[in-house]
């Protein structure tokens, strides 16, 4: 066995040298590319690190399904419990305790770290004891080998889940493989049947083909009275061989993951069983040999006699098998003449709900050869005949493209698709792709016929794995315009990335010129804009397979259109996993973003670019954040960055203002700045609910939180969370508070905290001095009457800038009417009608402002009493309430003098 037969379930290349093997070269025919040769991805002896990650991702992904899917958890527990019930073993308690520990981890995701570590250790301990049942030492002298192996397999599966929770995907994957080693039949038929079909079956399809042929032989032997006995014997031999093959490949992949990146030198070889159910072929009455061959090709997508272990897509095979064998004509002879004029044509082995009549009116302008070819492709059960018909149709098309109406018939198009998904002749496949491309380009209704014929795109996925034709297949599929709901398989992302990486050259399909890279961007757009859970998983897969690096390389050399499409994909990737922003901050050239903003009027892409830039600056590491700011300040060509940012649309202006303000802080905040004034003015305007709509106000709320300069590692805005901890409030302590200050452990984090604190001090000083009374008045009005999200963001902003109010001294702002109005709004926030978080933020602001202004002396006695009642009710959740009560009690009051 060579490497060509041991292909990964995911087919993705990263080496252009992999297209030099002439193994599959065939004689050129009409319209085919001559002298072109390719090499299968799976033909490379050395599989790169990306493929290793893909293997780990697939295997650990099934363990991850346990965490996300409750029905899967319940089903798995039920299956494992049935094994436990059948096992008389003293270690059952360990198994049950192990399962309970795992379920506690899932059911209580908020478990504190110490308890989580304890549960993880307990789970690993209990399950490891059970898993050892199937070790070589444990098997000696044991009478319950089968039950022990099943129990061990269940334990291995739960161990994989534990390591998935620990985010150790490599060890998780190895435990998943061990499930198939310990009890292959239980694993492939009950515990993880979907994974087995997806990952192992492609290696073992020659066994399934052999089994189907043997079954057919038994059913054809009408003289035999021992059908049941033969079938029982055949099934046992087949199942045993499948088990053996599954174990061999599980061990193969397990060893591969152990070595860390390179497959073992010895490849598994799973031979066909040596069994002969019949002594003489004369005792059998068989169907037409050409029909059997065609049927097997149609079901398995392969020439089973020549290449029994070539790549397959089992999902497509299963769907094509169900319910279609009854449609085949048992008595069909390849020499039978069918009159196109005389009767409707029944298409065998195809998913046709109705019969379609092909009449001479469709072919009255075509030659007799074309007429015969159409008849053949519409009705013949012989794949060689259909392939010859394709050659004739291709030749006729090249001679006279006006035959379009003759070929643009659902019956003919579906016949071509049957050949496309059944043949292994690459020249024929290229001709079919070219014909279909011409038809779809001329009439989009033909694309709908293709999409309806292959709704789950199983056939196209199989074509995309073909190392010679995947670019042409991608070009055709792009014209068909598949939707996200049709691209649900996890294999699509690596297949599409391969098209993006190698699709530099335009593909010529007869007279149509197609760009595979345009197709790849279309597919990525669909994959990253589907249902929430699916598109986020696809985004994470793009990141894990090195897609960001590939996109940045493509954008560096691509035109504006490709750059915009790349920006859109990268933005979606950040939304799916915010941690990738650190890689992008280091490797993405900000000049690219500025260049696109300059051309945004031409390309209508401003919103996406601004959204990406906003995501990029939300970096937890302050040092990395300032390095990005330095790069941005370099501008693009002769244009200043600030001038470019001012080109933003009115709706995005608040977000752009937040960027401009932070870029301005890289200078001296004590010096006047036109751009700083522009940024603050834009934010103040966006706070006015009478001028701007809700979308702009939502952007304004986000811009305020961005100014807070506090972000989590994944980019979440955490200014509010930080302020609440500063006030001593911690919701996880159920109403208690943990102290006055939020302390981050570790010297590096402490340095980061000091730098951010200094940055906030500069920001607060600029807002107080440059924003002045106008900003304070706008924030107060938003707290009282703004959208809920904007009111909350304004309250957070007042809280953190009030912490640094001492930096502005005793200025005019603190004695203004706007400031007094803000104080009244903050006092109203202490009311119990507001959330506890809003009350804590208000008390923190009032405490900070009371230390630097005399506002308490301006408050009436009745107001103070009401304040103290509200504050005392909060004294258990924040130290600021206690402190403020003390200050209020010792301050003079303004007396009401009447009129």
Coordinates of N, CA and C in Angstrom, one line a residue, residues 38-208:
X38 N -1.1 16.9 -12.2 CA -1.2 17.3 -10.8 C -0.8 16.1 -9.9
X39 N -0.7 16.4 -8.6 CA -0.4 15.4 -7.6 C -1.4 15.5 -6.5
X40 N -1.9 14.4 -6.1 CA -2.9 14.4 -5.0 C -2.2 14.9 -3.7
X41 N -3.0 15.7 -3.0 CA -2.5 16.1 -1.6 C -2.1 14.9 -0.8
X42 N -2.9 13.9 -0.9 CA -2.7 12.7 0.0 C -1.5 11.9 -0.5
X43 N -0.9 12.3 -1.7 CA 0.3 11.6 -2.2 C 1.6 12.0 -1.5
X44 N 1.6 13.0 -0.7 CA 2.8 13.4 -0.1 C 3.1 12.6 1.1
X45 N 4.4 12.0 1.2 CA 4.7 11.2 2.4 C 4.7 12.0 3.6
X46 N 5.1 13.2 3.6 CA 5.2 14.1 4.8 C 4.0 15.0 4.8
X47 N 3.2 14.8 5.9 CA 2.0 15.7 6.1 C 2.4 16.8 7.0
X48 N 2.1 18.1 6.6 CA 2.6 19.2 7.4 C 1.8 19.4 8.6
X49 N 2.2 20.4 9.4 CA 1.6 20.7 10.7 C 0.2 21.1 10.6
X50 N -0.2 21.7 9.5 CA -1.6 22.1 9.4 C -2.5 20.9 9.3
X51 N -2.1 19.9 8.6 CA -2.9 18.7 8.5 C -3.0 18.0 9.8
X52 N -1.9 18.0 10.6 CA -1.9 17.5 12.0 C -2.9 18.2 12.8
X53 N -3.0 19.5 12.7 CA -3.9 20.3 13.5 C -5.4 19.9 13.0
X54 N -5.5 19.7 11.7 CA -6.8 19.3 11.2 C -7.3 18.0 11.8
X55 N -6.4 17.0 11.9 CA -6.7 15.7 12.4 C -7.1 15.9 13.9
X56 N -6.4 16.6 14.6 CA -6.7 16.9 16.1 C -8.0 17.6 16.2
X57 N -8.2 18.6 15.3 CA -9.5 19.3 15.4 C -10.7 18.4 15.1
X58 N -10.6 17.5 14.2 CA -11.7 16.6 13.9 C -12.0 15.7 15.0
X59 N -11.0 15.1 15.6 CA -11.2 14.1 16.6 C -11.6 14.8 17.9
X60 N -11.0 15.9 18.3 CA -11.4 16.5 19.5 C -12.7 17.2 19.4
X61 N -13.1 17.6 18.2 CA -14.4 18.2 17.9 C -15.5 17.3 18.3
X62 N -15.4 16.0 18.1 CA -16.5 15.1 18.5 C -16.6 15.0 20.1
X63 N -15.4 15.1 20.8 CA -15.5 15.2 22.2 C -16.1 16.5 22.7
X64 N -15.8 17.6 21.9 CA -16.4 18.9 22.3 C -17.9 18.9 22.1
X65 N -18.4 18.0 21.3 CA -19.8 18.0 21.1 C -20.5 17.7 22.4
X66 N -19.9 16.9 23.3 CA -20.4 16.6 24.6 C -20.7 17.8 25.4
X67 N -19.8 18.8 25.3 CA -19.9 20.0 26.1 C -21.1 20.9 25.6
X68 N -21.3 20.9 24.2 CA -22.3 21.8 23.6 C -23.7 21.2 23.5
X69 N -23.8 19.9 23.4 CA -25.1 19.3 23.1 C -25.6 18.4 24.2
X70 N -26.6 18.8 24.9 CA -27.2 18.0 26.0 C -27.7 16.7 25.6
X71 N -28.4 16.7 24.4 CA -29.0 15.4 23.9 C -27.9 14.4 23.7
X72 N -26.7 14.9 23.2 CA -25.6 14.0 22.9 C -25.1 13.5 24.2
X73 N -25.0 14.3 25.3 CA -24.6 13.9 26.6 C -25.5 12.8 27.2
X74 N -26.8 13.0 27.1 CA -27.7 12.0 27.6 C -27.6 10.7 26.8
X75 N -27.5 10.8 25.5 CA -27.4 9.6 24.7 C -26.2 8.8 25.0
X76 N -25.1 9.5 25.2 CA -23.8 8.9 25.5 C -23.8 8.2 26.9
X77 N -24.4 8.9 27.8 CA -24.5 8.3 29.2 C -25.4 7.0 29.1
X78 N -26.5 7.1 28.4 CA -27.3 5.9 28.3 C -26.6 4.7 27.6
X79 N -25.9 5.0 26.6 CA -25.1 3.9 25.9 C -24.1 3.3 26.8
X80 N -23.3 4.2 27.5 CA -22.3 3.7 28.4 C -22.9 2.9 29.6
X81 N -24.0 3.4 30.1 CA -24.7 2.7 31.2 C -25.2 1.3 30.8
X82 N -25.6 1.2 29.5 CA -26.0 -0.2 29.1 C -24.8 -1.1 29.1
X83 N -23.6 -0.6 28.8 CA -22.4 -1.4 28.9 C -22.1 -1.8 30.4
X84 N -22.3 -0.8 31.2 CA -22.0 -1.0 32.7 C -22.9 -2.1 33.2
X85 N -24.2 -2.0 32.8 CA -25.2 -3.0 33.3 C -24.8 -4.4 32.9
X86 N -24.1 -4.6 31.8 CA -23.8 -5.9 31.3 C -22.5 -6.4 31.9
X87 N -21.8 -5.6 32.7 CA -20.5 -5.9 33.1 C -20.5 -6.2 34.6
X88 N -20.0 -7.3 35.0 CA -19.9 -7.7 36.4 C -18.5 -7.4 36.8
X89 N -18.2 -6.2 37.3 CA -16.9 -5.8 37.6 C -16.9 -4.9 38.8
X90 N -15.9 -5.0 39.6 CA -15.8 -4.3 40.9 C -15.5 -2.8 40.7
X91 N -15.1 -2.4 39.4 CA -14.7 -1.1 39.2 C -15.8 -0.2 38.6
X92 N -17.1 -0.7 38.7 CA -18.2 0.0 38.1 C -18.4 1.3 38.9
X93 N -18.2 1.3 40.2 CA -18.3 2.6 41.0 C -17.4 3.6 40.4
X94 N -16.2 3.3 40.1 CA -15.2 4.2 39.6 C -15.7 4.9 38.3
X95 N -16.3 4.0 37.4 CA -16.8 4.5 36.2 C -18.0 5.5 36.4
X96 N -18.9 5.2 37.3 CA -20.0 6.0 37.6 C -19.6 7.3 38.2
X97 N -18.6 7.2 39.1 CA -18.1 8.5 39.8 C -17.4 9.4 38.8
X98 N -16.7 8.7 37.8 CA -16.0 9.5 36.8 C -17.0 10.2 35.9
X99 N -18.0 9.6 35.5 CA -19.1 10.2 34.7 C -19.7 11.3 35.4
X100 N -20.0 11.1 36.7 CA -20.7 12.2 37.5 C -19.8 13.4 37.6
X101 N -18.5 13.2 37.8 CA -17.6 14.3 37.9 C -17.5 15.1 36.6
X102 N -17.5 14.4 35.5 CA -17.5 15.1 34.2 C -18.8 15.9 34.1
X103 N -19.9 15.3 34.4 CA -21.2 16.0 34.2 C -21.3 17.2 35.2
X104 N -20.7 17.2 36.3 CA -20.7 18.3 37.2 C -20.0 19.5 36.6
X105 N -18.9 19.2 35.9 CA -18.1 20.2 35.3 C -18.9 20.9 34.2
X106 N -19.7 20.1 33.5 CA -20.5 20.7 32.4 C -21.7 21.5 32.9
X107 N -22.4 20.9 33.9 CA -23.6 21.5 34.4 C -23.3 22.7 35.2
X108 N -22.1 22.9 35.7 CA -21.8 24.1 36.5 C -20.5 24.8 35.9
X109 N -20.7 25.5 34.8 CA -19.6 26.1 34.1 C -18.9 27.2 35.0
X110 N -19.7 27.7 35.9 CA -19.1 28.8 36.7 C -18.3 28.3 38.0
X111 N -18.0 27.0 38.0 CA -17.3 26.5 39.2 C -16.0 27.2 39.4
X112 N -15.7 27.5 40.6 CA -14.5 28.2 41.0 C -13.3 27.3 40.6
X113 N -12.2 28.0 40.3 CA -11.0 27.3 39.8 C -10.6 26.1 40.6
X114 N -10.5 26.3 41.9 CA -10.0 25.2 42.8 C -10.9 24.0 42.7
X115 N -12.2 24.2 42.7 CA -13.2 23.1 42.6 C -13.1 22.5 41.3
X116 N -12.9 23.3 40.2 CA -12.8 22.7 38.9 C -11.6 21.8 38.7
X117 N -10.5 22.3 39.3 CA -9.2 21.4 39.2 C -9.5 20.1 40.0
X118 N -10.1 20.2 41.1 CA -10.4 19.0 41.9 C -11.3 18.0 41.1
X119 N -12.3 18.5 40.5 CA -13.2 17.7 39.7 C -12.5 17.1 38.5
X120 N -11.6 17.8 37.9 CA -10.9 17.3 36.8 C -10.0 16.2 37.2
X121 N -9.3 16.4 38.3 CA -8.4 15.3 38.8 C -9.1 14.1 39.2
X122 N -10.3 14.3 39.9 CA -11.1 13.1 40.3 C -11.6 12.4 39.0
X123 N -12.0 13.1 38.0 CA -12.5 12.5 36.8 C -11.4 11.6 36.2
X124 N -10.2 12.2 36.0 CA -9.1 11.5 35.4 C -8.7 10.3 36.2
X125 N -8.7 10.5 37.5 CA -8.4 9.3 38.4 C -9.3 8.2 38.3
X126 N -10.6 8.4 38.4 CA -11.6 7.4 38.3 C -11.6 6.7 36.9
X127 N -11.6 7.5 35.9 CA -11.7 7.0 34.5 C -10.4 6.2 34.1
X128 N -9.3 6.7 34.6 CA -8.0 6.0 34.2 C -8.0 4.6 34.8
X129 N -8.5 4.4 36.0 CA -8.6 3.1 36.6 C -9.4 2.2 35.7
X130 N -10.6 2.6 35.3 CA -11.5 1.8 34.4 C -10.8 1.6 33.1
X131 N -10.2 2.6 32.5 CA -9.6 2.4 31.2 C -8.5 1.4 31.2
X132 N -7.8 1.2 32.4 CA -6.7 0.2 32.5 C -7.2 -1.2 32.4
X133 N -8.6 -1.4 32.4 CA -9.1 -2.8 32.3 C -8.6 -3.5 31.0
X134 N -8.4 -2.7 29.9 CA -8.1 -3.3 28.7 C -6.6 -3.3 28.4
X135 N -5.8 -3.0 29.4 CA -4.3 -3.1 29.2 C -3.9 -4.5 29.1
X136 N -2.7 -4.7 28.6 CA -2.2 -6.1 28.4 C -2.1 -6.8 29.8
X137 N -1.7 -6.1 30.8 CA -1.5 -6.8 32.1 C -2.9 -7.2 32.7
X138 N -3.9 -6.3 32.5 CA -5.2 -6.5 33.0 C -5.9 -7.7 32.3
X139 N -5.6 -7.9 31.0 CA -6.3 -8.9 30.3 C -5.9 -10.3 30.6
X140 N -4.7 -10.5 31.3 CA -4.2 -11.8 31.6 C -5.1 -12.5 32.6
X141 N -5.6 -13.7 32.2 CA -6.5 -14.5 33.1 C -7.9 -13.9 33.3
X142 N -8.3 -13.0 32.5 CA -9.6 -12.4 32.6 C -10.6 -13.1 31.7
X143 N -11.8 -13.5 32.2 CA -12.8 -14.2 31.4 C -13.8 -13.2 30.7
X144 N -13.7 -11.9 31.0 CA -14.7 -11.0 30.5 C -14.0 -10.0 29.6
X145 N -13.3 -10.5 28.6 CA -12.5 -9.6 27.7 C -13.4 -8.6 27.0
X146 N -14.5 -9.1 26.4 CA -15.4 -8.3 25.6 C -16.0 -7.2 26.5
X147 N -16.6 -7.5 27.6 CA -17.2 -6.5 28.5 C -16.2 -5.5 29.0
X148 N -15.0 -6.0 29.4 CA -13.9 -5.1 29.9 C -13.5 -4.1 28.8
X149 N -13.4 -4.6 27.5 CA -13.0 -3.7 26.5 C -14.1 -2.7 26.2
X150 N -15.3 -3.1 26.3 CA -16.4 -2.1 26.1 C -16.4 -1.0 27.2
X151 N -16.2 -1.5 28.5 CA -16.1 -0.6 29.6 C -14.9 0.4 29.5
X152 N -13.8 -0.2 29.0 CA -12.6 0.6 28.8 C -12.8 1.7 27.8
X153 N -13.5 1.3 26.7 CA -13.8 2.2 25.6 C -14.6 3.4 26.1
X154 N -15.6 3.1 26.9 CA -16.4 4.2 27.5 C -15.6 5.1 28.4
X155 N -14.7 4.5 29.1 CA -13.8 5.3 30.0 C -12.9 6.2 29.2
X156 N -12.4 5.6 28.1 CA -11.5 6.4 27.2 C -12.3 7.6 26.6
X157 N -13.5 7.4 26.2 CA -14.3 8.4 25.6 C -14.5 9.6 26.6
X158 N -14.8 9.2 27.9 CA -15.0 10.3 28.9 C -13.7 10.9 29.3
X159 N -12.6 10.2 29.2 CA -11.3 10.8 29.4 C -11.0 11.9 28.3
X160 N -11.4 11.6 27.1 CA -11.2 12.5 26.0 C -12.0 13.8 26.3
X161 N -13.2 13.7 26.9 CA -14.0 14.8 27.2 C -13.4 15.7 28.3
X162 N -12.8 15.0 29.3 CA -12.1 15.7 30.3 C -11.0 16.6 29.8
X163 N -10.2 16.0 28.9 CA -9.0 16.7 28.3 C -9.5 17.8 27.4
X164 N -10.7 17.6 26.8 CA -11.2 18.7 25.9 C -11.6 19.9 26.8
X165 N -12.2 19.6 28.0 CA -12.5 20.6 28.9 C -11.3 21.4 29.4
X166 N -10.2 20.6 29.5 CA -8.9 21.2 29.9 C -8.2 21.9 28.7
X167 N -8.8 21.8 27.5 CA -8.3 22.4 26.3 C -7.0 21.8 25.9
X168 N -6.8 20.5 26.2 CA -5.6 19.8 25.7 C -6.1 18.9 24.6
X169 N -6.2 19.5 23.4 CA -6.9 18.8 22.3 C -6.1 17.6 21.7
X170 N -4.7 17.7 21.8 CA -3.9 16.6 21.3 C -4.1 15.3 22.1
X171 N -4.1 15.4 23.5 CA -4.3 14.3 24.3 C -5.8 13.8 24.2
X172 N -6.7 14.8 24.0 CA -8.1 14.4 23.8 C -8.3 13.6 22.6
X173 N -7.6 14.0 21.5 CA -7.7 13.2 20.2 C -7.2 11.8 20.4
X174 N -6.1 11.6 21.1 CA -5.5 10.3 21.3 C -6.4 9.4 22.1
X175 N -7.1 10.0 23.1 CA -8.1 9.1 23.8 C -9.3 8.8 23.0
X176 N -9.7 9.7 22.1 CA -10.8 9.3 21.1 C -10.4 8.1 20.3
X177 N -9.1 8.2 19.8 CA -8.6 7.1 18.9 C -8.6 5.8 19.7
X178 N -8.2 5.9 21.0 CA -8.1 4.7 21.9 C -9.5 4.0 22.0
X179 N -10.6 4.8 22.0 CA -11.9 4.2 22.0 C -12.1 3.2 20.9
X180 N -11.6 3.5 19.7 CA -11.8 2.6 18.6 C -10.8 1.4 18.7
X181 N -9.7 1.6 19.4 CA -8.8 0.5 19.6 C -9.4 -0.5 20.6
X182 N -9.9 0.0 21.7 CA -10.4 -0.9 22.8 C -11.6 -1.7 22.4
X183 N -12.6 -1.1 21.7 CA -13.8 -1.8 21.3 C -14.3 -1.2 19.9
X184 N -13.7 -1.6 18.8 CA -14.0 -1.0 17.6 C -15.4 -1.1 17.2
X185 N -16.1 -2.2 17.4 CA -17.4 -2.4 17.0 C -18.4 -1.5 17.8
X186 N -18.2 -1.5 19.1 CA -19.0 -0.6 20.0 C -18.8 0.9 19.5
X187 N -17.6 1.3 19.3 CA -17.3 2.7 18.9 C -17.9 3.1 17.6
X188 N -17.7 2.2 16.6 CA -18.2 2.6 15.2 C -19.7 2.4 15.0
X189 N -20.3 1.6 15.8 CA -21.7 1.3 15.6 C -22.6 2.0 16.6
X190 N -22.1 2.3 17.8 CA -22.9 2.9 18.9 C -22.4 4.2 19.5
X191 N -21.1 4.2 19.9 CA -20.7 5.4 20.6 C -20.4 6.6 19.7
X192 N -19.6 6.4 18.6 CA -19.2 7.5 17.7 C -19.4 7.1 16.2
X193 N -20.6 6.7 15.8 CA -20.8 6.2 14.4 C -20.5 7.4 13.4
X194 N -20.9 8.6 13.7 CA -20.7 9.7 12.8 C -19.2 9.9 12.6
X195 N -18.4 9.9 13.7 CA -17.0 10.1 13.5 C -16.3 9.0 12.7
X196 N -16.8 7.8 13.0 CA -16.2 6.6 12.2 C -16.5 6.8 10.7
X197 N -17.7 7.1 10.4 CA -18.0 7.3 9.0 C -17.2 8.4 8.3
X198 N -17.0 9.5 9.1 CA -16.3 10.6 8.6 C -14.8 10.4 8.5
X199 N -14.2 9.7 9.5 CA -12.8 9.7 9.6 C -12.2 8.4 9.2
X200 N -12.8 7.2 9.5 CA -12.2 5.9 9.3 C -12.7 5.3 8.0
X201 N -14.0 5.4 7.7 CA -14.6 4.7 6.6 C -13.9 5.0 5.2
X202 N -13.5 6.3 5.0 CA -12.8 6.5 3.7 C -11.6 5.6 3.5
X203 N -11.0 5.1 4.5 CA -9.8 4.2 4.4 C -10.3 2.8 4.1
X204 N -11.5 2.5 4.4 CA -12.0 1.1 4.4 C -13.1 0.9 3.4
X205 N -13.3 1.8 2.5 CA -14.4 1.6 1.6 C -14.3 0.4 0.6
X206 N -13.0 0.0 0.4 CA -12.9 -1.2 -0.5 C -13.5 -2.4 0.2
X207 N -13.6 -2.4 1.5 CA -14.2 -3.5 2.2 C -15.8 -3.5 2.0
X208 N -16.3 -2.2 2.0 CA -17.7 -2.1 1.8 C -18.1 -2.4 0.4

